Short mmCIF file of N, CA and C in Angstrom, two decimals:
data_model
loop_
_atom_site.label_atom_id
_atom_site.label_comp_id
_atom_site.label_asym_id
_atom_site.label_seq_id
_atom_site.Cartn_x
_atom_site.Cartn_y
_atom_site.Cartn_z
N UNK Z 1 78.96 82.76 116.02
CA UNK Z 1 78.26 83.55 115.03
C UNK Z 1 77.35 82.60 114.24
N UNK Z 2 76.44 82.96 114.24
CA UNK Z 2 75.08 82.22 113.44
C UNK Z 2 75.49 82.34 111.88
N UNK Z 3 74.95 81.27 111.32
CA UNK Z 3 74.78 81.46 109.74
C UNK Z 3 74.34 82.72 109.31
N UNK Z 4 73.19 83.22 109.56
CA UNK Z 4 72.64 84.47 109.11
C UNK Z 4 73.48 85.44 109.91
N UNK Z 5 74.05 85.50 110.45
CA UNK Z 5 75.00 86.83 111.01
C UNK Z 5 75.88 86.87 110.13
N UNK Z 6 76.71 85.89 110.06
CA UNK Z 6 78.23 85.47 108.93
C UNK Z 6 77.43 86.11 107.23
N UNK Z 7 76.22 85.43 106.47
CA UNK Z 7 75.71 85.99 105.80
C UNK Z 7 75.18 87.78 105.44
N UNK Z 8 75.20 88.00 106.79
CA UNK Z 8 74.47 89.94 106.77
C UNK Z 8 76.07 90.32 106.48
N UNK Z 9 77.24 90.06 107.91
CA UNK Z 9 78.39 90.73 107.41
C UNK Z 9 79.00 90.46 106.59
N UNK Z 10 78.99 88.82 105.54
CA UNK Z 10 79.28 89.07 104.17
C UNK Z 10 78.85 89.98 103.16
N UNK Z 11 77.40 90.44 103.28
CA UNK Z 11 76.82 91.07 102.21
C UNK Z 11 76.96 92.61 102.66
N UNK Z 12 77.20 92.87 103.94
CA UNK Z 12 77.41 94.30 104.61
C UNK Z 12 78.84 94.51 103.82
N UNK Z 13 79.66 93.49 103.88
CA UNK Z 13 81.16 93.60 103.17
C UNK Z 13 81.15 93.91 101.48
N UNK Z 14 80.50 93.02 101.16
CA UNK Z 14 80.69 93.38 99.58
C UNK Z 14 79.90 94.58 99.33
N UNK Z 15 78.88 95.03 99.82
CA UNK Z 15 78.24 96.41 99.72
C UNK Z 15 79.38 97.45 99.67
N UNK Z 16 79.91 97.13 100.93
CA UNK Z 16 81.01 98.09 101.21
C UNK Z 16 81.82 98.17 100.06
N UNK Z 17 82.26 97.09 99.92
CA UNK Z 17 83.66 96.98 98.35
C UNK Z 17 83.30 97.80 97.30
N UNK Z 18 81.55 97.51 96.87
CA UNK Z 18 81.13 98.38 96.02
C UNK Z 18 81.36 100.04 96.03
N UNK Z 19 80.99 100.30 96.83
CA UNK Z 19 80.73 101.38 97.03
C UNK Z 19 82.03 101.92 96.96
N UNK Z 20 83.03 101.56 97.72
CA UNK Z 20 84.76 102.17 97.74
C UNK Z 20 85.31 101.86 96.08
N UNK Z 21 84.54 101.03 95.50
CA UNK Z 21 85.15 100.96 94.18
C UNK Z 21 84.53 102.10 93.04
N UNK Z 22 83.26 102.79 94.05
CA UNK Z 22 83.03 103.80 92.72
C UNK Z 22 83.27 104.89 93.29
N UNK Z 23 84.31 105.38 94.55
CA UNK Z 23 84.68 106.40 94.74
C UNK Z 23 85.73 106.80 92.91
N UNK Z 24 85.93 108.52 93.45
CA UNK Z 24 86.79 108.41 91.96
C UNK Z 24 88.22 108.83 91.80
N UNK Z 25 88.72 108.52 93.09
CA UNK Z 25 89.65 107.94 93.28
C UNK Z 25 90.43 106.84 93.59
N UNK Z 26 89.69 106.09 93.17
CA UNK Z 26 89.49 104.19 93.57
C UNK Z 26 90.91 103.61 92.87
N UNK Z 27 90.53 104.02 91.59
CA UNK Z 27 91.83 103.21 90.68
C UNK Z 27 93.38 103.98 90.80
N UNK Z 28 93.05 105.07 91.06
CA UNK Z 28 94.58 105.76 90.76
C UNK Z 28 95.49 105.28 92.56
N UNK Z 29 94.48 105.09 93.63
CA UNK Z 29 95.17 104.83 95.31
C UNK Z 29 95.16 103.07 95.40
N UNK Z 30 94.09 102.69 93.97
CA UNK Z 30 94.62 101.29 93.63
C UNK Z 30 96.12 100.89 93.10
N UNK Z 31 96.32 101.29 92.24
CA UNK Z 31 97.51 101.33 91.42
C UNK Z 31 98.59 101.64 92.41
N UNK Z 32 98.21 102.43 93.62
CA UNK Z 32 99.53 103.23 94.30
C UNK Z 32 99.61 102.08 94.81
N UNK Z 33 98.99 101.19 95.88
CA UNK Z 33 98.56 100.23 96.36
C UNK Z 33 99.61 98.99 96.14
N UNK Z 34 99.41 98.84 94.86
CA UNK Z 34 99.44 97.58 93.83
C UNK Z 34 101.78 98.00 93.30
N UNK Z 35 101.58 99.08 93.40
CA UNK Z 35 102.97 99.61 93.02
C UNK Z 35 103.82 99.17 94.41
N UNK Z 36 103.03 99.59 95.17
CA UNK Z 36 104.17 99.34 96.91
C UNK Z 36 104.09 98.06 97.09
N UNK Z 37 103.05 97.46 96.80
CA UNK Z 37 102.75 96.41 97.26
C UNK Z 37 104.44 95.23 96.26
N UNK Z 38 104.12 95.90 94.86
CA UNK Z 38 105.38 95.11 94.63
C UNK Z 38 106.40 95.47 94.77
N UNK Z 39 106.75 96.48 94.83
CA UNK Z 39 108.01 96.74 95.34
C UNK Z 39 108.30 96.21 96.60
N UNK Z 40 107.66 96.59 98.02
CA UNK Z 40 108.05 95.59 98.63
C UNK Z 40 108.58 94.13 99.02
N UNK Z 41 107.44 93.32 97.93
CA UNK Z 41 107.80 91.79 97.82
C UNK Z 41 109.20 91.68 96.73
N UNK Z 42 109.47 92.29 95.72
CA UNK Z 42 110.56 92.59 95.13
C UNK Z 42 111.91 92.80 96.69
N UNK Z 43 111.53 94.04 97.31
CA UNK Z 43 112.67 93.69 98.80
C UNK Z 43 112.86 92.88 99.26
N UNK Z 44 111.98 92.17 99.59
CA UNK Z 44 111.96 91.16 100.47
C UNK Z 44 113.01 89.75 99.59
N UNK Z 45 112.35 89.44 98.43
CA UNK Z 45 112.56 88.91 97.87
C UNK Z 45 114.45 88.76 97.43
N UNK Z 46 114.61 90.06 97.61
CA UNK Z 46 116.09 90.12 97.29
C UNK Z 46 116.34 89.51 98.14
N UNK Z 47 116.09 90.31 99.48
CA UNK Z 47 117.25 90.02 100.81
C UNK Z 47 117.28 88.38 101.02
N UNK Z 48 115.61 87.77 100.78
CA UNK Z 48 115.65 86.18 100.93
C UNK Z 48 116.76 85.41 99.61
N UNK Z 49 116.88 86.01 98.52
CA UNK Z 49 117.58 85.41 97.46
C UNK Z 49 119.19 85.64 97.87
N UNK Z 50 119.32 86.79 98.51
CA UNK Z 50 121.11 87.23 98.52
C UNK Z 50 121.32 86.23 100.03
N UNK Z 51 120.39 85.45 100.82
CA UNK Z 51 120.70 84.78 101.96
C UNK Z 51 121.74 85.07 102.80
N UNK Z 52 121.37 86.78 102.79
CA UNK Z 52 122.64 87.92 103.91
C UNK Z 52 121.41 88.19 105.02
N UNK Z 53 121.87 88.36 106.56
CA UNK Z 53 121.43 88.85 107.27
C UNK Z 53 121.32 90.63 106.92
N UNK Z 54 120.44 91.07 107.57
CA UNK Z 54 120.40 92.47 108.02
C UNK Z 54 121.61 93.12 107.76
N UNK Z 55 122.49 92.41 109.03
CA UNK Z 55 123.74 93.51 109.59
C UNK Z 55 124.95 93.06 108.29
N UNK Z 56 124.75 91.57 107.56
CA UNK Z 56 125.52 91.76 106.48
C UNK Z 56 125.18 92.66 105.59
N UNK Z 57 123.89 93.09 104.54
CA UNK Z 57 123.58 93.72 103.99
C UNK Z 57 123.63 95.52 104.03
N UNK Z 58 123.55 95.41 105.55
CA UNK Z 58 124.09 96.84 105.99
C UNK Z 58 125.69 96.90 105.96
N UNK Z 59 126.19 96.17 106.62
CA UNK Z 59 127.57 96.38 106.04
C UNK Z 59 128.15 96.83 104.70
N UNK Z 60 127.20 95.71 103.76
CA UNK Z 60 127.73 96.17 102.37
C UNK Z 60 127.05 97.73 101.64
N UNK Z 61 126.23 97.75 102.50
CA UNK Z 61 125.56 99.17 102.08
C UNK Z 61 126.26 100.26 103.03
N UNK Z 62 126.89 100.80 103.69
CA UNK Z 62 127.23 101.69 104.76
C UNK Z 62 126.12 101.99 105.74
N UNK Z 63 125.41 100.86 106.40
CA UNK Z 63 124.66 101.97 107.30
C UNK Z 63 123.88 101.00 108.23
N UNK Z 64 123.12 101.70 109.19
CA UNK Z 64 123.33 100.13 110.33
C UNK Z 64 122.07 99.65 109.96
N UNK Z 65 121.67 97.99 111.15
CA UNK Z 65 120.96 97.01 110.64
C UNK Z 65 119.40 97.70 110.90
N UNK Z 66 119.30 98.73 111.65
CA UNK Z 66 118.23 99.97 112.04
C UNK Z 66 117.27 100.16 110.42
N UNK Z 67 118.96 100.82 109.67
CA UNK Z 67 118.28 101.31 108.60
C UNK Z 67 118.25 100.15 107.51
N UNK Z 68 118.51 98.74 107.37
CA UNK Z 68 118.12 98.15 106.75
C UNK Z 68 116.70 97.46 107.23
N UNK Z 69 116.76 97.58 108.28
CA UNK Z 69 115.03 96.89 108.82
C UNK Z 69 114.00 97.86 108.35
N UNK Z 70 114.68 99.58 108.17
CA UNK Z 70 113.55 100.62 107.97
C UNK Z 70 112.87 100.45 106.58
N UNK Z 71 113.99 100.08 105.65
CA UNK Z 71 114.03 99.38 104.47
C UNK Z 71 112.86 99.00 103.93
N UNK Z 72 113.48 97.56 104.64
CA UNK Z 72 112.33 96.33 104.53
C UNK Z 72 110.81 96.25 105.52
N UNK Z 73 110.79 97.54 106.09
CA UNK Z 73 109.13 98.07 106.62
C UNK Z 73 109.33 98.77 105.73
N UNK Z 74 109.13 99.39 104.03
CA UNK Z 74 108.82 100.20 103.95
C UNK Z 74 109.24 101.62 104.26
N UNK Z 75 109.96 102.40 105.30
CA UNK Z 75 109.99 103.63 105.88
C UNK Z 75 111.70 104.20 105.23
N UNK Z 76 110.80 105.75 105.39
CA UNK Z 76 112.45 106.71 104.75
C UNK Z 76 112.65 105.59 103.31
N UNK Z 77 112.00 105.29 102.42
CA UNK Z 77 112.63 104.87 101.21
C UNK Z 77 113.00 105.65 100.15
N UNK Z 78 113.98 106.01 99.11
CA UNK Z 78 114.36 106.89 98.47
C UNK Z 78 114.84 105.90 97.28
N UNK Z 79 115.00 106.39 95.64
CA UNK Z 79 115.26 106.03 94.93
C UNK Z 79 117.18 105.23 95.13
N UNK Z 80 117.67 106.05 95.69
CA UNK Z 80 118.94 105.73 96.24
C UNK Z 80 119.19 105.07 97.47
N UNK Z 81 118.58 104.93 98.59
CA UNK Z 81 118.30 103.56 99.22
C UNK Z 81 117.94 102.19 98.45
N UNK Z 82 116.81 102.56 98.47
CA UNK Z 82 116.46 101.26 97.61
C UNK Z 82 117.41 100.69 96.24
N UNK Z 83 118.25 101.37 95.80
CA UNK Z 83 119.39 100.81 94.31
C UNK Z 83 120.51 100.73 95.25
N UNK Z 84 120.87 100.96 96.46
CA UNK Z 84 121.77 100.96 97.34
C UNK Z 84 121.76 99.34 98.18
N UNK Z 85 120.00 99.06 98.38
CA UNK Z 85 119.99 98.21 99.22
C UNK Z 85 119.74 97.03 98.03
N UNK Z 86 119.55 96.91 96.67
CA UNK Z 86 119.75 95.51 96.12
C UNK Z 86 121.05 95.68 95.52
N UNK Z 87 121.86 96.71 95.57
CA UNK Z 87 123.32 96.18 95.04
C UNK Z 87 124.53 95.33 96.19
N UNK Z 88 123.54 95.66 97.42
CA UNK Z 88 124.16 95.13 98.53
C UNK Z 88 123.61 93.46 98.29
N UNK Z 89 122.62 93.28 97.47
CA UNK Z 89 121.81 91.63 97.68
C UNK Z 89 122.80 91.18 96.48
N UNK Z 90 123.39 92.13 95.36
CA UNK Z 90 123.85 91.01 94.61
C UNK Z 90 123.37 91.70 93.12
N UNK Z 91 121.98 92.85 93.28
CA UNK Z 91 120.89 93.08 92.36
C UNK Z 91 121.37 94.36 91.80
N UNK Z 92 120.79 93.96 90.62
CA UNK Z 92 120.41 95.79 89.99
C UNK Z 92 118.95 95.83 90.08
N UNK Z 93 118.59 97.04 89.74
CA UNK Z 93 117.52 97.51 89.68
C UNK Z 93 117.32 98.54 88.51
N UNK Z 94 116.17 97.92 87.97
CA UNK Z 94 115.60 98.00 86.23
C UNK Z 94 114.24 99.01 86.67
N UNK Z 95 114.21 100.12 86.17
CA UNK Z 95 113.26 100.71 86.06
C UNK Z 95 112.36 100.77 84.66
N UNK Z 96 111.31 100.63 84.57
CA UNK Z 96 110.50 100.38 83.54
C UNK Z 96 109.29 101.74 83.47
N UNK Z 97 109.35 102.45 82.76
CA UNK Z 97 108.13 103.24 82.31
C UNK Z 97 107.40 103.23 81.09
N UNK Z 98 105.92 103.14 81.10
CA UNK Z 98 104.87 102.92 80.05
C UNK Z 98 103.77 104.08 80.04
N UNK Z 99 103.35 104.44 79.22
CA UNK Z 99 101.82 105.03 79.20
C UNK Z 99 101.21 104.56 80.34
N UNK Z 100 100.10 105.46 80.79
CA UNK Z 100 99.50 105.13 81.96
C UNK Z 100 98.47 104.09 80.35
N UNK Z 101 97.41 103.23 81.25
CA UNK Z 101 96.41 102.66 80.70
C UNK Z 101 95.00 103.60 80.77
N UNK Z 102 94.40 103.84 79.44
CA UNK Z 102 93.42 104.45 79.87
C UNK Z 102 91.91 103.79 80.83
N UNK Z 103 91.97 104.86 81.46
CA UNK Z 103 90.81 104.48 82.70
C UNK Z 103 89.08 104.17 81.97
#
């Protein structure tokens, strides 16, 4: 790829960014985004801190190493999975609610 090619699809890219940032639903599928995004690393984070395999953590939770992998992709998550699957790491889980921020 040539300099000026790498240059057009940089500036083809940030055009793009623009533009998806003044859709007007930008900030609220941001935020959703930004919410999974930590919660996930929060999962992850347990299971690496409680230094249990899968099939231990499923053990301590009732249910097989299937549904702790579904878990930690993300999938079938429920308020009661997820407080199910960090009491198995060792964790509680602190829920926090605030005013939204105005837009």
């Amino acid at each position: 790829m040539t300099k000026a090619e790498k240059e057009e699809m940089m500036a083809a890219t940030a055009a793009y960014r623009k533009r998806v940032r003044e859709l007007p639903c930008y900030e609220e599928v941001s935020a959703q985004m930004r919410a999974e995004l930590a919660a996930a690393r929060a999962i992850e984070d347990a299971r690496a801190a409680s230094k249990l395999t899968q099939v231990q953590i499923a053990e301590r939770m009732g249910t097989t190493q299937s549904g702790v992998s579904r878990i930690l992709k993300g999938r079938n998550l429920s308020l009661n999975s997820i407080s199910r699957f960090f009491d198995a790491c060792g964790m509680e889980i602190v829920i926090t609610c605030r005013p939204k921020q105005a837009r």
